[in-house]
Amino acid sequence: MLDKQTLISAELALPGRETPLSVEDKHFVNQSSLSAQPHDDQQQVLFGMGCFWGAERLFWQLDGVISTSVGYAGGYTPNPSYEEVCTGLTGHTEVVRVVFDPNLISFEQLLHHFWEQHNPTQGMRQGNDLGTQYRSAIYVYDQQQLEHALDSKQRYQTLLGQQAVTTEIDLGKTYYFAESYHQQYLAKNPNGYCGLGGTGVCFPPQTSA
């Protein structure tokens, strides 16, 4: 029996398909293009924080975020379906793609929201959601982002003390869009499930006046 809390190997992962999923391109909240690549003055990053519905809402509400979408990354199966990801046989985790203007919101500020709004110490789960698809992850697009992400992980680890941060941080992971019904899910379904929940430890720590 497959242990959904153990990462599948590339050799055992599902084969997937060559054709990408067909996804509606217009953002349901701000009408931006989901597929547009960042302009020269923009950047992008992928955040895995458990169920991607609540994580996406967190980021689309931030000033300086141009567009968000949800999808799958960090695994082996090309162009996976949600059902395949849920089996644990693709190796992917659920992620939010965030395209942002660093002149309006810095990568550091995005990292603060990431660390504070989920629990990065839970391994292959997030709250009651169990499985490798819910693991904490930051997938970046350049060396500078990688260095900042690794540094922030170390700083948050220091704040947490004995609780080991299990967040996976890597460069150059392929992003596959999730199905259209997952995109901006909590805007379309305001009473839908949101699994976000932090450790209660602020990053950076708040100081009293």
mmCIF file of C-alpha atoms in Angstrom:
data_model
loop_
_atom_site.group_PDB
_atom_site.id
_atom_site.type_symbol
_atom_site.label_atom_id
_atom_site.label_comp_id
_atom_site.label_asym_id
_atom_site.label_seq_id
_atom_site.Cartn_x
_atom_site.Cartn_y
_atom_site.Cartn_z
ATOM 1 C CA MET A 1 0.000 0.000 0.000
ATOM 2 C CA LEU A 2 1.305 3.462 -0.901
ATOM 3 C CA ASP A 3 2.353 5.640 2.006
ATOM 4 C CA LYS A 4 1.130 9.089 0.953
ATOM 5 C CA GLN A 5 3.547 10.708 3.384
ATOM 6 C CA THR A 6 6.604 9.296 1.612
ATOM 7 C CA LEU A 7 7.803 10.931 -1.607
ATOM 8 C CA ILE A 8 7.517 8.735 -4.672
ATOM 9 C CA SER A 9 10.646 8.097 -6.757
ATOM 10 C CA ALA A 10 10.948 9.263 -10.364
ATOM 11 C CA GLU A 11 10.965 5.644 -11.503
ATOM 12 C CA LEU A 12 7.623 4.883 -9.839
ATOM 13 C CA ALA A 13 5.843 8.161 -10.631
ATOM 14 C CA LEU A 14 2.854 8.276 -12.978
ATOM 15 C CA PRO A 15 3.745 8.945 -16.648
ATOM 16 C CA GLY A 16 1.453 11.942 -17.075
ATOM 17 C CA ARG A 17 0.936 13.440 -20.531
ATOM 18 C CA GLU A 18 2.500 15.813 -23.030
ATOM 19 C CA THR A 19 -0.548 18.049 -23.420
ATOM 20 C CA PRO A 20 -1.068 20.718 -20.724
ATOM 21 C CA LEU A 21 -4.446 21.072 -19.043
ATOM 22 C CA SER A 22 -6.712 23.671 -20.630
ATOM 23 C CA VAL A 23 -7.146 26.524 -18.154
ATOM 24 C CA GLU A 24 -9.211 29.720 -18.326
ATOM 25 C CA ASP A 25 -6.630 32.485 -18.562
ATOM 26 C CA LYS A 26 -8.475 35.380 -16.876
ATOM 27 C CA HIS A 27 -8.008 35.804 -13.127
ATOM 28 C CA PHE A 28 -11.449 35.657 -11.504
ATOM 29 C CA VAL A 29 -10.619 38.457 -9.023
ATOM 30 C CA ASN A 30 -8.425 40.991 -10.822
ATOM 31 C CA GLN A 31 -8.785 39.922 -14.484
ATOM 32 C CA SER A 32 -5.022 39.522 -14.967
ATOM 33 C CA SER A 33 -3.637 36.827 -17.255
ATOM 34 C CA LEU A 34 -2.775 33.609 -15.433
ATOM 35 C CA SER A 35 -0.315 32.468 -18.079
ATOM 36 C CA ALA A 36 1.506 35.745 -18.806
ATOM 37 C CA GLN A 37 5.212 35.684 -18.049
ATOM 38 C CA PRO A 38 6.530 38.424 -15.746
ATOM 39 C CA HIS A 39 7.566 41.686 -17.413
ATOM 40 C CA ASP A 40 11.133 42.917 -16.992
ATOM 41 C CA ASP A 41 10.126 44.840 -13.862
ATOM 42 C CA GLN A 42 8.261 41.891 -12.318
ATOM 43 C CA GLN A 43 9.241 38.628 -10.615
ATOM 44 C CA GLN A 44 7.582 35.295 -9.825
ATOM 45 C CA VAL A 45 7.825 32.611 -7.148
ATOM 46 C CA LEU A 46 6.021 29.388 -6.228
ATOM 47 C CA PHE A 47 4.823 28.848 -2.650
ATOM 48 C CA GLY A 48 3.593 25.529 -1.229
ATOM 49 C CA MET A 49 1.621 25.996 2.003
ATOM 50 C CA GLY A 50 -0.730 23.026 2.087
ATOM 51 C CA CYS A 51 -4.090 23.280 0.326
ATOM 52 C CA PHE A 52 -3.594 25.875 -2.400
ATOM 53 C CA TRP A 53 -7.096 27.413 -2.154
ATOM 54 C CA GLY A 54 -6.450 29.468 0.966
ATOM 55 C CA ALA A 55 -2.825 30.136 0.089
ATOM 56 C CA GLU A 56 -3.793 31.713 -3.222
ATOM 57 C CA ARG A 57 -6.337 34.015 -1.555
ATOM 58 C CA LEU A 58 -3.666 35.167 0.897
ATOM 59 C CA PHE A 59 -1.439 36.393 -1.926
ATOM 60 C CA TRP A 60 -3.991 37.885 -4.336
ATOM 61 C CA GLN A 61 -5.074 40.235 -1.531
ATOM 62 C CA LEU A 62 -1.612 41.786 -1.193
ATOM 63 C CA ASP A 63 -0.808 45.142 -2.798
ATOM 64 C CA GLY A 64 1.935 44.682 -5.365
ATOM 65 C CA VAL A 65 0.877 41.165 -6.395
ATOM 66 C CA ILE A 66 0.052 41.271 -10.112
ATOM 67 C CA SER A 67 -1.421 37.808 -10.563
ATOM 68 C CA THR A 68 -1.824 34.481 -8.794
ATOM 69 C CA SER A 69 -2.681 30.984 -9.933
ATOM 70 C CA VAL A 70 -2.561 27.505 -8.447
ATOM 71 C CA GLY A 71 -0.864 24.402 -9.723
ATOM 72 C CA TYR A 72 1.542 21.587 -9.076
ATOM 73 C CA ALA A 73 5.352 21.560 -8.819
ATOM 74 C CA GLY A 74 8.272 19.717 -7.282
ATOM 75 C CA GLY A 75 7.438 16.283 -8.669
ATOM 76 C CA TYR A 76 7.970 14.143 -11.726
ATOM 77 C CA THR A 77 4.684 13.626 -13.582
ATOM 78 C CA PRO A 78 4.238 16.052 -16.520
ATOM 79 C CA ASN A 79 0.899 17.885 -16.726
ATOM 80 C CA PRO A 80 -0.743 15.964 -13.865
ATOM 81 C CA SER A 81 -4.431 16.067 -12.982
ATOM 82 C CA TYR A 82 -5.643 16.883 -9.476
ATOM 83 C CA GLU A 83 -6.779 13.289 -9.066
ATOM 84 C CA GLU A 84 -3.288 12.047 -9.941
ATOM 85 C CA VAL A 85 -1.596 14.470 -7.544
ATOM 86 C CA CYS A 86 -3.940 13.291 -4.765
ATOM 87 C CA THR A 87 -2.702 9.706 -5.178
ATOM 88 C CA GLY A 88 0.792 10.716 -4.082
ATOM 89 C CA LEU A 89 2.149 9.101 -7.263
ATOM 90 C CA THR A 90 3.299 12.298 -8.996
ATOM 91 C CA GLY A 91 5.678 13.725 -6.393
ATOM 92 C CA HIS A 92 4.164 17.198 -6.762
ATOM 93 C CA THR A 93 3.052 19.557 -4.029
ATOM 94 C CA GLU A 94 0.218 22.062 -4.368
ATOM 95 C CA VAL A 95 1.634 25.538 -5.018
ATOM 96 C CA VAL A 96 0.603 29.123 -5.683
ATOM 97 C CA ARG A 97 2.371 30.979 -8.476
ATOM 98 C CA VAL A 98 2.787 34.604 -7.437
ATOM 99 C CA VAL A 99 3.728 37.256 -9.993
ATOM 100 C CA PHE A 100 4.645 40.493 -8.231
ATOM 101 C CA ASP A 101 6.115 43.948 -8.661
ATOM 102 C CA PRO A 102 9.177 44.166 -6.367
ATOM 103 C CA ASN A 103 8.885 47.968 -6.398
ATOM 104 C CA LEU A 104 5.542 47.630 -4.586
ATOM 105 C CA ILE A 105 6.053 44.485 -2.505
ATOM 106 C CA SER A 106 9.442 42.925 -1.857
ATOM 107 C CA PHE A 107 10.315 39.245 -2.023
ATOM 108 C CA GLU A 108 11.179 39.549 1.672
ATOM 109 C CA GLN A 109 7.634 40.718 2.456
ATOM 110 C CA LEU A 110 6.189 37.760 0.561
ATOM 111 C CA LEU A 111 8.443 35.447 2.568
ATOM 112 C CA HIS A 112 7.112 36.941 5.818
ATOM 113 C CA HIS A 113 3.544 36.067 4.784
ATOM 114 C CA PHE A 114 4.664 32.602 3.724
ATOM 115 C CA TRP A 115 6.341 31.733 7.028
ATOM 116 C CA GLU A 116 3.641 33.236 9.252
ATOM 117 C CA GLN A 117 0.536 31.883 7.516
ATOM 118 C CA HIS A 118 1.215 28.142 7.593
ATOM 119 C CA ASN A 119 3.146 25.657 9.711
ATOM 120 C CA PRO A 120 6.452 24.811 7.984
ATOM 121 C CA THR A 121 7.400 22.138 10.538
ATOM 122 C CA GLN A 122 4.881 19.434 9.656
ATOM 123 C CA GLY A 123 6.658 17.504 6.914
ATOM 124 C CA MET A 124 4.289 15.792 4.501
ATOM 125 C CA ARG A 125 1.128 17.401 5.812
ATOM 126 C CA GLN A 126 -0.505 20.681 6.747
ATOM 127 C CA GLY A 127 -2.948 20.494 9.607
ATOM 128 C CA ASN A 128 -5.473 17.743 8.914
ATOM 129 C CA ASP A 129 -4.393 17.493 5.251
ATOM 130 C CA LEU A 130 -2.046 14.521 4.967
ATOM 131 C CA GLY A 131 0.198 13.629 2.053
ATOM 132 C CA THR A 132 3.224 14.751 0.065
ATOM 133 C CA GLN A 133 1.055 17.160 -1.954
ATOM 134 C CA TYR A 134 0.670 19.326 1.163
ATOM 135 C CA ARG A 135 4.362 19.729 1.989
ATOM 136 C CA SER A 136 5.822 23.191 2.539
ATOM 137 C CA ALA A 137 7.917 24.486 -0.354
ATOM 138 C CA ILE A 138 9.435 27.570 -1.966
ATOM 139 C CA TYR A 139 10.463 27.204 -5.609
ATOM 140 C CA VAL A 140 12.339 30.198 -6.969
ATOM 141 C CA TYR A 141 13.452 31.478 -10.364
ATOM 142 C CA ASP A 142 16.898 32.991 -9.784
ATOM 143 C CA GLN A 143 19.926 32.667 -7.539
ATOM 144 C CA GLN A 144 19.180 35.840 -5.578
ATOM 145 C CA GLN A 145 15.708 34.598 -4.665
ATOM 146 C CA LEU A 146 17.238 31.262 -3.670
ATOM 147 C CA GLU A 147 19.716 32.895 -1.320
ATOM 148 C CA HIS A 148 17.020 35.095 0.258
ATOM 149 C CA ALA A 149 14.692 32.122 0.730
ATOM 150 C CA LEU A 150 17.387 29.975 2.329
ATOM 151 C CA ASP A 151 18.404 32.823 4.619
ATOM 152 C CA SER A 152 14.805 33.428 5.693
ATOM 153 C CA LYS A 153 14.383 29.714 6.435
ATOM 154 C CA GLN A 154 17.390 29.807 8.722
ATOM 155 C CA ARG A 155 16.143 32.938 10.496
ATOM 156 C CA TYR A 156 12.688 31.430 11.032
ATOM 157 C CA GLN A 157 14.258 28.197 12.249
ATOM 158 C CA THR A 158 16.121 30.222 14.869
ATOM 159 C CA LEU A 159 12.849 31.779 16.015
ATOM 160 C CA LEU A 160 11.102 28.400 16.268
ATOM 161 C CA GLY A 161 13.873 26.743 18.248
ATOM 162 C CA GLN A 162 13.532 22.959 18.513
ATOM 163 C CA GLN A 163 10.751 22.652 15.923
ATOM 164 C CA ALA A 164 12.554 21.686 12.711
ATOM 165 C CA VAL A 165 11.510 23.578 9.577
ATOM 166 C CA THR A 166 10.867 21.035 6.809
ATOM 167 C CA THR A 167 10.251 23.503 3.970
ATOM 168 C CA GLU A 168 11.752 22.396 0.667
ATOM 169 C CA ILE A 169 13.547 25.242 -1.155
ATOM 170 C CA ASP A 170 14.788 24.805 -4.712
ATOM 171 C CA LEU A 171 15.452 26.530 -8.014
ATOM 172 C CA GLY A 172 13.969 25.849 -11.431
ATOM 173 C CA LYS A 173 11.033 23.544 -10.703
ATOM 174 C CA THR A 174 8.491 23.173 -13.512
ATOM 175 C CA TYR A 175 5.050 24.590 -12.772
ATOM 176 C CA TYR A 176 1.897 22.904 -14.080
ATOM 177 C CA PHE A 177 -1.432 24.732 -13.882
ATOM 178 C CA ALA A 178 -4.225 23.136 -11.875
ATOM 179 C CA GLU A 179 -7.682 22.783 -13.356
ATOM 180 C CA SER A 180 -9.789 25.924 -13.869
ATOM 181 C CA TYR A 181 -12.175 25.112 -11.025
ATOM 182 C CA HIS A 182 -9.254 25.333 -8.570
ATOM 183 C CA GLN A 183 -8.188 28.790 -9.783
ATOM 184 C CA GLN A 184 -9.245 31.536 -7.326
ATOM 185 C CA TYR A 185 -11.427 28.896 -5.691
ATOM 186 C CA LEU A 186 -12.309 30.882 -2.569
ATOM 187 C CA ALA A 187 -13.454 33.873 -4.618
ATOM 188 C CA LYS A 188 -15.830 31.580 -6.519
ATOM 189 C CA ASN A 189 -16.771 29.660 -3.349
ATOM 190 C CA PRO A 190 -16.526 32.112 -0.406
ATOM 191 C CA ASN A 191 -17.539 29.478 2.132
ATOM 192 C CA GLY A 192 -15.050 26.926 0.831
ATOM 193 C CA TYR A 193 -12.354 25.177 2.823
ATOM 194 C CA CYS A 194 -9.279 27.155 3.912
ATOM 195 C CA GLY A 195 -6.607 25.194 5.731
ATOM 196 C CA LEU A 196 -4.166 28.016 6.493
ATOM 197 C CA GLY A 197 -2.864 28.121 10.028
ATOM 198 C CA GLY A 198 0.466 29.368 11.320
ATOM 199 C CA THR A 199 2.704 28.550 14.248
ATOM 200 C CA GLY A 200 1.876 31.790 16.052
ATOM 201 C CA VAL A 201 5.517 32.885 15.720
ATOM 202 C CA CYS A 202 5.851 36.177 13.834
ATOM 203 C CA PHE A 203 8.607 36.718 11.294
ATOM 204 C CA PRO A 204 10.421 38.883 12.050
ATOM 205 C CA PRO A 205 9.491 38.841 15.754
ATOM 206 C CA GLN A 206 7.339 41.743 16.828
ATOM 207 C CA THR A 207 8.764 43.962 19.526
ATOM 208 C CA SER A 208 6.770 45.754 22.165
ATOM 209 C CA ALA A 209 6.584 49.563 22.005
#
